[in-house]
Coordinates of C-alpha atoms in Angstrom, one line a residue:
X1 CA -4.7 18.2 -9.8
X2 CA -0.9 18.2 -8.5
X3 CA 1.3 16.0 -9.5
X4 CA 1.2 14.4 -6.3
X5 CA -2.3 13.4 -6.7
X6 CA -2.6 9.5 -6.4
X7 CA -4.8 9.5 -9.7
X8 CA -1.4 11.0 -11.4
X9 CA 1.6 8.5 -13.0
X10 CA 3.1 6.7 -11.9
X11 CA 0.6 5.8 -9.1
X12 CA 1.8 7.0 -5.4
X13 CA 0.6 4.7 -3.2
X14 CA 2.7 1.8 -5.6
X15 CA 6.0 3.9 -4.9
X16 CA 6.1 6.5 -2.1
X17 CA 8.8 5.9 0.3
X18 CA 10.2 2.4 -1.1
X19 CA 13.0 1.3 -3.9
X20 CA 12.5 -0.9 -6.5
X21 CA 14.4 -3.6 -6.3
X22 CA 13.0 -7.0 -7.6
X23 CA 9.5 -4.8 -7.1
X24 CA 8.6 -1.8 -4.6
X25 CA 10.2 -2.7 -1.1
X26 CA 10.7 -0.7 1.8
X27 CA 14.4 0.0 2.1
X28 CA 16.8 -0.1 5.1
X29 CA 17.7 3.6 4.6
X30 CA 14.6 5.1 5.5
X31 CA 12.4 8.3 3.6
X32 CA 13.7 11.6 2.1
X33 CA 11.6 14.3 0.9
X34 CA 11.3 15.4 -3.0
X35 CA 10.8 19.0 -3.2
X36 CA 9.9 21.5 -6.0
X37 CA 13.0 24.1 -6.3
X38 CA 10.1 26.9 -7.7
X39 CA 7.9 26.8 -4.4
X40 CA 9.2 24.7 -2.0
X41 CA 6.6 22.4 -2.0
X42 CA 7.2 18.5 -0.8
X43 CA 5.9 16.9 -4.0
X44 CA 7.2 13.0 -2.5
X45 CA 8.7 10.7 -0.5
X46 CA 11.0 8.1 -2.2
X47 CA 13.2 5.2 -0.1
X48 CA 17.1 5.9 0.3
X49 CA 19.4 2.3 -0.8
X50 CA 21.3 1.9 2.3
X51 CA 24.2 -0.4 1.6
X52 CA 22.7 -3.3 2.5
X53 CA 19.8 -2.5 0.0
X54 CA 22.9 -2.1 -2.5
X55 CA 24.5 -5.2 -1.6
X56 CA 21.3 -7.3 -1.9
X57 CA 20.5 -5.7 -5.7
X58 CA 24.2 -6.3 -6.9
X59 CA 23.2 -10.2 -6.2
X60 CA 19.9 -10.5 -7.6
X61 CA 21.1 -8.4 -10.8
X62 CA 23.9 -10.8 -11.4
X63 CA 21.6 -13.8 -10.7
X64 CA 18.9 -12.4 -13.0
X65 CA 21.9 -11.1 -15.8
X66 CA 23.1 -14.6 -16.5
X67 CA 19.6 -15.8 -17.9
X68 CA 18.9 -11.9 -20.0
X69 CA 22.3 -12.6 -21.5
X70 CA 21.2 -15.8 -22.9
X71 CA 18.1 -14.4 -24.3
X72 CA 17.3 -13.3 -28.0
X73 CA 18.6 -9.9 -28.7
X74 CA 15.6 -9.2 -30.9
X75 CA 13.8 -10.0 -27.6
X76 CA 15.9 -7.7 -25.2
X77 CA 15.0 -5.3 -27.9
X78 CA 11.6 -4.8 -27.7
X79 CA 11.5 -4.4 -24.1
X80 CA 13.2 -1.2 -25.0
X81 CA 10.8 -0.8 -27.8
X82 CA 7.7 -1.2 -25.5
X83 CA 9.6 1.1 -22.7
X84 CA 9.7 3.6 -25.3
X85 CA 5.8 3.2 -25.8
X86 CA 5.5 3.1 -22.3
X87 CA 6.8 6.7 -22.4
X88 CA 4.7 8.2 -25.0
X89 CA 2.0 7.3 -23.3
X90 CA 2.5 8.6 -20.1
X91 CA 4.4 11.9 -21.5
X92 CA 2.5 14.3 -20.0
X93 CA 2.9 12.9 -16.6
X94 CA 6.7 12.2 -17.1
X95 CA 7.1 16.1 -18.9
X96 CA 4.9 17.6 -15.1
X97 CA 8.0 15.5 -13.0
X98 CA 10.6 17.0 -14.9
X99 CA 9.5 20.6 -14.5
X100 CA 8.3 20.3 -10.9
X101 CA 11.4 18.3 -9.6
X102 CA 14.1 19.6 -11.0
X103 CA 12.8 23.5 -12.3
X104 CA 12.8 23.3 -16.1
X105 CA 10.4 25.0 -18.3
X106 CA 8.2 22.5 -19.8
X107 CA 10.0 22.3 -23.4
X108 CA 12.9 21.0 -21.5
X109 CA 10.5 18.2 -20.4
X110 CA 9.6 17.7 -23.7
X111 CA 13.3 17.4 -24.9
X112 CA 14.1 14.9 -22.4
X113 CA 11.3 12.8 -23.6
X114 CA 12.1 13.3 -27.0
X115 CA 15.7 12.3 -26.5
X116 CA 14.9 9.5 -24.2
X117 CA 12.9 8.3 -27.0
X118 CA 15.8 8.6 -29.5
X119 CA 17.8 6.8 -27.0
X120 CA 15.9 3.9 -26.8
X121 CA 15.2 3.7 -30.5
X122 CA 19.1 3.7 -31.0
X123 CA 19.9 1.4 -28.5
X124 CA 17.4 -1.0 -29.9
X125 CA 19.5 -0.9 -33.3
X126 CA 22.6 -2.5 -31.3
X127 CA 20.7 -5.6 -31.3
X128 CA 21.3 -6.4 -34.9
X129 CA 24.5 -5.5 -35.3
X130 CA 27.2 -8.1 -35.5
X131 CA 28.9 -8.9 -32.8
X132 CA 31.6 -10.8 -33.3
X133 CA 34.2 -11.5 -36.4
X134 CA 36.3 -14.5 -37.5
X135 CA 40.0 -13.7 -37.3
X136 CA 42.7 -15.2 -40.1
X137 CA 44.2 -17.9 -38.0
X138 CA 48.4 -18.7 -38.2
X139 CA 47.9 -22.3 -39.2
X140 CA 45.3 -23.5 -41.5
X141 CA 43.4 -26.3 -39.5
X142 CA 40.8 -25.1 -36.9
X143 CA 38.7 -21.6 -36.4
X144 CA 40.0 -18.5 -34.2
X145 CA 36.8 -16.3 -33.7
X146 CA 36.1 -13.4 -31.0
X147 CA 33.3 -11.7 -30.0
X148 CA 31.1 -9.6 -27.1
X149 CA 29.9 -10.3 -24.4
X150 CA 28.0 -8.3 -21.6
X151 CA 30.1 -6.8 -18.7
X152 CA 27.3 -8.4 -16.5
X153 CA 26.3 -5.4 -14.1
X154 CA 26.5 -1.9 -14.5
X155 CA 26.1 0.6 -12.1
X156 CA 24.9 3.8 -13.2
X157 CA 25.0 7.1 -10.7
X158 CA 22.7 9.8 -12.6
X159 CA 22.8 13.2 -12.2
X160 CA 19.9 15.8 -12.0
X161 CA 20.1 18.1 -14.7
X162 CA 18.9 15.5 -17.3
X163 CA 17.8 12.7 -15.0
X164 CA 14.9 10.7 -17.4
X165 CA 17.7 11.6 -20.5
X166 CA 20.9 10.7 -18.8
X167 CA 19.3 7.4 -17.1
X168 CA 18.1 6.1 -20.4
X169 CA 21.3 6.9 -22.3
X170 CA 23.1 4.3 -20.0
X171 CA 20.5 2.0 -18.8
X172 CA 18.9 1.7 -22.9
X173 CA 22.4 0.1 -24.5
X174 CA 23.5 -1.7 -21.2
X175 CA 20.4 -3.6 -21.3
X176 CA 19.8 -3.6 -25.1
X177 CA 23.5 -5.8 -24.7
X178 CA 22.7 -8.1 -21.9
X179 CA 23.6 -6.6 -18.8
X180 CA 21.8 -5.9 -15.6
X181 CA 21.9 -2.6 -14.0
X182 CA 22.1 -0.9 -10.8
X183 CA 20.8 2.5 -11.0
X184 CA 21.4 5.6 -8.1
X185 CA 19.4 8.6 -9.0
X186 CA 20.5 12.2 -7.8
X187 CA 18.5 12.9 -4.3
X188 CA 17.2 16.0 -6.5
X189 CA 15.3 14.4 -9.1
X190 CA 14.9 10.7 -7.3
X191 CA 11.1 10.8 -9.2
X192 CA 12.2 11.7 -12.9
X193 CA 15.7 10.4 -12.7
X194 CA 14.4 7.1 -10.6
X195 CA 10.6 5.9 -10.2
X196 CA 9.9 7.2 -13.6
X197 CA 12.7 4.8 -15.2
X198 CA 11.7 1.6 -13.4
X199 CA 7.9 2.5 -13.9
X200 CA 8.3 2.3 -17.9
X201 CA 10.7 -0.8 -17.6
X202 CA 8.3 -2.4 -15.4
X203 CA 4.8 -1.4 -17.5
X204 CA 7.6 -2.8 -20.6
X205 CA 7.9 -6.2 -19.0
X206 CA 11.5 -6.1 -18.3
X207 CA 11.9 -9.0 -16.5
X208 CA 12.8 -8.9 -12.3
X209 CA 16.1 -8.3 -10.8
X210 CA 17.6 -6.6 -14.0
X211 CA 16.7 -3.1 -13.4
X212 CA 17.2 -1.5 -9.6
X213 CA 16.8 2.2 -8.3
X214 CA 18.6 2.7 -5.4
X215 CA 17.7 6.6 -4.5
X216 CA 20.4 8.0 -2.0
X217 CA 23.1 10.4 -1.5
X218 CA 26.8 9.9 -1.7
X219 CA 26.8 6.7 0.7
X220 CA 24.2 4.8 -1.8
X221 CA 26.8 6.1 -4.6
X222 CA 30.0 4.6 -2.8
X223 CA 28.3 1.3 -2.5
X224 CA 27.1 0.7 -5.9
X225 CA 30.5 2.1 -7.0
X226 CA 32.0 -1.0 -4.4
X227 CA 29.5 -3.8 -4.8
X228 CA 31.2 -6.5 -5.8
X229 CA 28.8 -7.7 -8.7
X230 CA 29.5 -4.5 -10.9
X231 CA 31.4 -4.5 -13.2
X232 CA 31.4 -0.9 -14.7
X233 CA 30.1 2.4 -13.5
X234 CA 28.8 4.9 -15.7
X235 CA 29.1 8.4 -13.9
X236 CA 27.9 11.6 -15.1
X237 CA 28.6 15.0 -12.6
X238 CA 31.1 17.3 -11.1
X239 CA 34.9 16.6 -12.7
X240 CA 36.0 16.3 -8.6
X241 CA 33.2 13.6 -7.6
X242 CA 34.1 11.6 -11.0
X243 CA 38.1 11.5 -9.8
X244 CA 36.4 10.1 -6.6
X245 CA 34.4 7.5 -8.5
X246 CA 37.5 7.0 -10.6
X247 CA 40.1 6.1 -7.9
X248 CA 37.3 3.7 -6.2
X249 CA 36.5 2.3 -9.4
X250 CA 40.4 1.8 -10.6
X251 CA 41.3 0.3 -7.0
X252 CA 38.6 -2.5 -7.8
X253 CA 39.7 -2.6 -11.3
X254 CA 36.2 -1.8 -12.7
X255 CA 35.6 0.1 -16.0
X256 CA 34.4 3.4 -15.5
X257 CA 32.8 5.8 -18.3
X258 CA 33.3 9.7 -16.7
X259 CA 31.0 12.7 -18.4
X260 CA 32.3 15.4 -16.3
X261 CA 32.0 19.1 -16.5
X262 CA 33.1 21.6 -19.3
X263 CA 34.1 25.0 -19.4
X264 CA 32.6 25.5 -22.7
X265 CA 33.6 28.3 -25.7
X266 CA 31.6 29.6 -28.1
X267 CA 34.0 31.5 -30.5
X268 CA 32.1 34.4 -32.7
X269 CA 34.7 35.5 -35.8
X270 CA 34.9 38.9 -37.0
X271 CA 32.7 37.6 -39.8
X272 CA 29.9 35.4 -38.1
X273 CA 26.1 36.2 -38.7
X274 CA 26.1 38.4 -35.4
X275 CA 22.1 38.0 -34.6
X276 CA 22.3 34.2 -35.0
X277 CA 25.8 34.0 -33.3
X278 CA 24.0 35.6 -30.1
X279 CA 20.5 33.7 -30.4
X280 CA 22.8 30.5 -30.4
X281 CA 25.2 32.1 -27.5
X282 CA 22.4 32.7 -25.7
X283 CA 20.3 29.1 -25.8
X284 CA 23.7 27.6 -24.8
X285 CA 24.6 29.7 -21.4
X286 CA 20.8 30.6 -20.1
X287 CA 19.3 27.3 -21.7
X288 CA 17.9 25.2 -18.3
X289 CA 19.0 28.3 -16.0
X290 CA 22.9 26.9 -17.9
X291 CA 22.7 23.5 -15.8
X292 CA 24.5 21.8 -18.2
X293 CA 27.9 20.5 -18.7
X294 CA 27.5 21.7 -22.4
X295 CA 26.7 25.0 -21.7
X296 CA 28.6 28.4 -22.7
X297 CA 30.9 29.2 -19.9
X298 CA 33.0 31.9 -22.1
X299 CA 32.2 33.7 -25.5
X300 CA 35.2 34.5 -26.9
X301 CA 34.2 37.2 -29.8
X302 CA 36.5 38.9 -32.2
X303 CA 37.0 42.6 -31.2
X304 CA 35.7 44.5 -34.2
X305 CA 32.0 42.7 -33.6
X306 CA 32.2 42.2 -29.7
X307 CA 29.7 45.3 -29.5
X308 CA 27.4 44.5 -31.6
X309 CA 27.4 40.8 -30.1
X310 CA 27.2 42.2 -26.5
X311 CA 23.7 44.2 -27.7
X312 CA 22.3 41.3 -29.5
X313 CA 23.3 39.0 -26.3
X314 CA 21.8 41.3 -24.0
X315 CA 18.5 41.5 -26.0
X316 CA 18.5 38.4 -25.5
X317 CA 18.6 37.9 -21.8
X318 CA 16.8 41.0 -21.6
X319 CA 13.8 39.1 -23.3
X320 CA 14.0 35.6 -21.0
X321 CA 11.3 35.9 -18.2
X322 CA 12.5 34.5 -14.8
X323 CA 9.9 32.7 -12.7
X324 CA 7.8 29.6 -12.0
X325 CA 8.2 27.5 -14.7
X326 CA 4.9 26.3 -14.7
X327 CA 3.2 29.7 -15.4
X328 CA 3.1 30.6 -18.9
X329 CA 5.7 32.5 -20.9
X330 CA 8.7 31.8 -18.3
X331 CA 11.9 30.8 -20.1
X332 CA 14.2 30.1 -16.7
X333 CA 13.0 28.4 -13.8
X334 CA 15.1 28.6 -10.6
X335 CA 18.6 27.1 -10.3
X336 CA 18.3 23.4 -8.1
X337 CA 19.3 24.2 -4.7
X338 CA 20.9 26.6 -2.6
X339 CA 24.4 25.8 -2.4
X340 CA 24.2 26.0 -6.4
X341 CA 22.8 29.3 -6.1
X342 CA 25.4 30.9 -3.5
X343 CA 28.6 29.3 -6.1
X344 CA 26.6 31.0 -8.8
X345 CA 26.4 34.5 -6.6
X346 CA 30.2 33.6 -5.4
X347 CA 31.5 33.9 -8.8
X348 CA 30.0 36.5 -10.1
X349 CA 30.8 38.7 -7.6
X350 CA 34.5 37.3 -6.9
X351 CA 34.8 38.2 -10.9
X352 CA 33.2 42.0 -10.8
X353 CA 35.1 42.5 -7.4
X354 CA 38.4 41.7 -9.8
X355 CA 37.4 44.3 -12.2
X356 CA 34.5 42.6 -14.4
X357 CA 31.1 44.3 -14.9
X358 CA 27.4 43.3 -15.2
X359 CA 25.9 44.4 -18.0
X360 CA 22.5 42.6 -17.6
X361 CA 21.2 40.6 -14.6
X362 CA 23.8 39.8 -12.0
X363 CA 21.5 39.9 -8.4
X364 CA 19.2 36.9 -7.8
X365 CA 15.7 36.2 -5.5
X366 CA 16.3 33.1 -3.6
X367 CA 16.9 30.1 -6.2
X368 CA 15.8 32.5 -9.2
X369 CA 19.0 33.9 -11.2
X370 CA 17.9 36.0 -14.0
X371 CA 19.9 35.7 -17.4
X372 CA 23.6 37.4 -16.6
X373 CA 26.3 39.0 -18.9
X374 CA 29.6 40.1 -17.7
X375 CA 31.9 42.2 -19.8
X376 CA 35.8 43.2 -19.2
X377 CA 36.4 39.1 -17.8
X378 CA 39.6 38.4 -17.4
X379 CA 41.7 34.8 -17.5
X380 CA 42.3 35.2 -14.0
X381 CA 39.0 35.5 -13.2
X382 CA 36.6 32.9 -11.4
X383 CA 34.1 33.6 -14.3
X384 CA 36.7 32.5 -17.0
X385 CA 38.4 29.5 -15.1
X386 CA 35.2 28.0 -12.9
X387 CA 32.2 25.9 -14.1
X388 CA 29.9 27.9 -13.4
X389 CA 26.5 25.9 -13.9
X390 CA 24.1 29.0 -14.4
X391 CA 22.9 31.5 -16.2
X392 CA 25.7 33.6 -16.8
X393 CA 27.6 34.6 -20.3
X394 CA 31.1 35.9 -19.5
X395 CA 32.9 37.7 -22.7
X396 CA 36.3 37.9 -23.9
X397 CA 37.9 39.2 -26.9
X398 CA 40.2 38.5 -28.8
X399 CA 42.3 39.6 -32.4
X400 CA 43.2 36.5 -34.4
X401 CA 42.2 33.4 -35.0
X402 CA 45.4 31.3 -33.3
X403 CA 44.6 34.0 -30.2
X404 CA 40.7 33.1 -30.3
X405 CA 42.2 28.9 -30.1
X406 CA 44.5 29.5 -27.4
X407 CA 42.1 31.6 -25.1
X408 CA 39.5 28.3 -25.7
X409 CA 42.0 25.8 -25.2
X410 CA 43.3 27.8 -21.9
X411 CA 41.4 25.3 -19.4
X412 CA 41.8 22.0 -18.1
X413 CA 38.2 21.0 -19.7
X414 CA 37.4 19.8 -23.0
X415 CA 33.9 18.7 -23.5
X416 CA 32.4 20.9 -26.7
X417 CA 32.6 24.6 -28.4
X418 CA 31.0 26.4 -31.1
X419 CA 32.4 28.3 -33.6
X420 CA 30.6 30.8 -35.8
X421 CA 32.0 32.0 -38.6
X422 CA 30.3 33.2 -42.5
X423 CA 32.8 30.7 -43.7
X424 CA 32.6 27.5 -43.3
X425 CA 36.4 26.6 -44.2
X426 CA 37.9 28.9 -41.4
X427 CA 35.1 27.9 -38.9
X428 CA 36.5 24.5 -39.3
X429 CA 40.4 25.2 -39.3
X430 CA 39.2 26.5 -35.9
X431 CA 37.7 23.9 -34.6
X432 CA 40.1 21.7 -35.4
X433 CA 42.2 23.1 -33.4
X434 CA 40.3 23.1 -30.2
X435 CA 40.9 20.7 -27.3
X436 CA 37.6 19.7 -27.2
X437 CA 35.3 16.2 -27.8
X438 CA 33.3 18.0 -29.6
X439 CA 32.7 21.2 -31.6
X440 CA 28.9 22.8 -33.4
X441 CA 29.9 25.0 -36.4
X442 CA 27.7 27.9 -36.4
X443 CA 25.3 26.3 -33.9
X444 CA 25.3 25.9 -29.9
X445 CA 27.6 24.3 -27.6
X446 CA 24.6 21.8 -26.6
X447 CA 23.8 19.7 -28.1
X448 CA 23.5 15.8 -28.4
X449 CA 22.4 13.1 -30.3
X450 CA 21.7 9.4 -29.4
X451 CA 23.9 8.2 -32.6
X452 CA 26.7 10.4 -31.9
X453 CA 29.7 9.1 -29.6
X454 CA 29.2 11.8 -26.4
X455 CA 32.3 12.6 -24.5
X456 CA 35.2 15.0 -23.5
X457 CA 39.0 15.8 -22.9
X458 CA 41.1 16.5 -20.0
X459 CA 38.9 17.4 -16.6
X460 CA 35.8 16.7 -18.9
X461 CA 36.3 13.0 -18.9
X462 CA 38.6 9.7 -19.3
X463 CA 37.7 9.6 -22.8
X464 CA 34.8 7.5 -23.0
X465 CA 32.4 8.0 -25.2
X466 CA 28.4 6.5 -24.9
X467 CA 26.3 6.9 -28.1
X468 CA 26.3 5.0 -31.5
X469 CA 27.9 2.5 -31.9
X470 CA 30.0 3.6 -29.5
X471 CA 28.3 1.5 -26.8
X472 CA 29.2 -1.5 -27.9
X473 CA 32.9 -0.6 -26.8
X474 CA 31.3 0.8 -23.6
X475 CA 28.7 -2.0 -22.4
X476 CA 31.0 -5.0 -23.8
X477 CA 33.8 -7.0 -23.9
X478 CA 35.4 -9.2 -26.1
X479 CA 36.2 -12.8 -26.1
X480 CA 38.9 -14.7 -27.9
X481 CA 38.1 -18.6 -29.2
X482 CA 39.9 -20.8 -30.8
X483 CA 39.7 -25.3 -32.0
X484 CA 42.4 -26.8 -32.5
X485 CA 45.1 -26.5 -35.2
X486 CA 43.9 -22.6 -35.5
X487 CA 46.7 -20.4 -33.6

């Protein structure tokens, strides 16, 4: 049975070639195809938002927001409780999307479903919190008090590298807190990153009109971005699409939360544990084919262990199988499209044309690029200043410690690093040190966590952060009262 197959969740004939907007409608933008990156294959047909579609969702969210704002939080809670149930029990479904749509191995399925889950249990927890606080007033008749309120709507524009995990890390604490929310799925993953997401909402009983998936390309993202009714955007993608989002959003005057891209370091000591240094090096550049804004784009080791890191490294890519990801054993599926493939091809070869070499991998079939390490990579080179978004591992050495921090902070990124080192102490005098959001000691460069607060520096972002507690800064605002006699 293919996941196409009506008998298959979500149901096809409920969803195939319409939005959901206040239920499954047609929509005025017409069809476009969904199709598995491993074979080709057209798994779907989803509806593209045209603006109009857009326009129309931005009213009925704020018309349907004004009345889930006034409701119980405990109550806007367990929707997300029951949405989380929702996607337990139709994991295996969900986990077959994911690898067919967007060409990860099945345990990066399961991660996203895991991490949804966390997402949604976290988010939940908001409810309870306090959310407001009495201040000391200047005179002593009368109250002064201030507290949150939702932003109303939020627009989110997903990405498709973690669509089910990125979708629910906005949509869970925007909702949790009372606003309605316009989602745009990438055109890549419209399935896992859209009709998945309003599926579990809608089996959770969210009620109409506060959760719409607009599928589309850049048009459908430039609406949502402009609709009136919205009153933040949450954007997660390429650093030069969120300046985009950011100028249109700033010219509106809109709140924007940016999780761009990173040029990530993972700095290996002279006195690191080499094996585990390498296993960890190696999960965070060839980890999802390295689709990922956390992943390793540089290991910066210390010169008197490079070698022995550059054999461990390529034992590990040696060891990845490249291939369907739904046959057994493969650990890297193929990359998402072909323009992603050519830039990865482009900048590998731009960098061993400058003088870098390929010590393992380096030449891919079609969308399949095996695991790739390039030795000799200079600061000049592509390989060292671009985001790469593959599977490759370029190395760079270093002498000291204050050279190691100034090779990682030579880039305008700063989303995460690693640092490994046998002593905790200087591992951290490292770190601290490094322009990033945030840093792993002895660990990987990706990682994430639905309590921490998620976020770069620089080109990586505006410095927002979503996760925590963090989200009620993100998905509220405040509001000052006083009575009389009080200020």
């Amino acid at each position: 049975m293919t996941v196409t197959d009506e008998k298959t969740w979500p149901d096809a004939a409920q969803w195939t070639g319409k939005i959901y907007s206040n239920g499954w409608r047609p929509s005025e933008g017409g069809v476009q195809p969904v199709n598995e990156p491993a074979t080709g294959e057209r798994l779907a047909e989803v509806g593209v938002a045209a603006p109009a579609d857009v326009a129309r969702a931005g009213t009925l969210a704020a018309r349907a927001q004004r009345d889930w704002a006034e409701a119980a939080p405990q109550e806007r809670a367990q929707v997300l409780l029951r949405t989380a149930q929702a996607l337990r029990d139709n994991a295996g479904a969900v986990r077959e999307w994911i690898v067919r749509e967007s060409g990860g191995v099945p345990a990066k399925g399961d991660y996203e479903i895991a991490a949804g889950l966390s997402q949604l249990a976290q988010a939940a927890g908001l409810a309870s919190l306090p959310r407001g606080e009495i201040l000391s007033p200047s005179a002593p008749a009368g109250t002064s008090y201030a507290w949150r309120v939702p932003l109303g709507v939020v627009g989110v524009v997903n990405p498709w590298n973690a669509p089910l995990l990125f979708a629910m890390r906005a949509l869970a604490p925007a909702l949790v807190l009372g606003n309605a929310v316009l989602l745009k799925p990438d055109p890549h993953t419209p399935v896992s990153g859209g009709v998945v997401v309003a599926r579990l909402f809608e089996e959770a009983g969210l009620p109409q009109g506060l959760l719409h998936v607009l599928p589309g390309g850049p048009g459908t993202g430039e609406a949502v971005v402009a609709d009136p009714h919205v009153a933040m955007v949450v954007f997660t993608g390429s650093t030069e699409a969120g300046r985009a989002v950011a100028r249109a959003a700033g010219d509106r005057l809109k709140r924007v939360a940016l999780e761009l891209g990173g040029k990530n370091s993972i700095v290996v000591l002279d006195d690191a544990d080499i094996d585990s240094a390498a296993a960890a090096g190696a999960m965070s550049s060839f980890g999802y084919q390295g689709q990922a804004c956390v992943a390793a784009g540089r290991h910066l080791v210390h010169a008197d262990v490079v070698a022995p890191y550059t054999e461990a490294l390529m034992r590990q890519a040696a060891a990845l199988r490249v291939g369907d990801p739904r046959e057994e054993g493969v650990a890297l599926g193929p990359v998402i499209s072909e323009r992603q493939a050519a830039r990865i091809e482009r900048i590998v070869d731009e960098s061993v044309a400058a003088g870098a070499r390929v010590l393992a991998g380096g030449r891919r079939d079609g969308l399949f690029y095996p695991p790739t390490v390039l030795d000799r990579v200079e600061r000049t080179m592509p390989a060292f200043t671009e985001e790469i978004f593959g599977p490759v591992a370029p190395l760079v050495t270093f002498r000291t410690d204050h050279e190691a921090v100034e090779i990682a902070n030579d880039t305008a990124y700063g989303l995460t690093a690693a640092v490994h080192s046998g002593s905790m102490p200087r591992a951290a005098a490292v770190a601290e040190q490094l322009r990033t959001g945030m840093v792993h000691l002895n660990d990987v460069s990706a990682k994430d966590a639905a309590n921490a607060p998620f976020g770069g520096m620089g080109a990586s972002g505006n410095g927002s952060r979503i996760g925590g507690t963090a989200n009620l800064e993100q998905f509220t605002q405040w509001r000052w009262m006083t009575t009389p006699g009080s200020v």
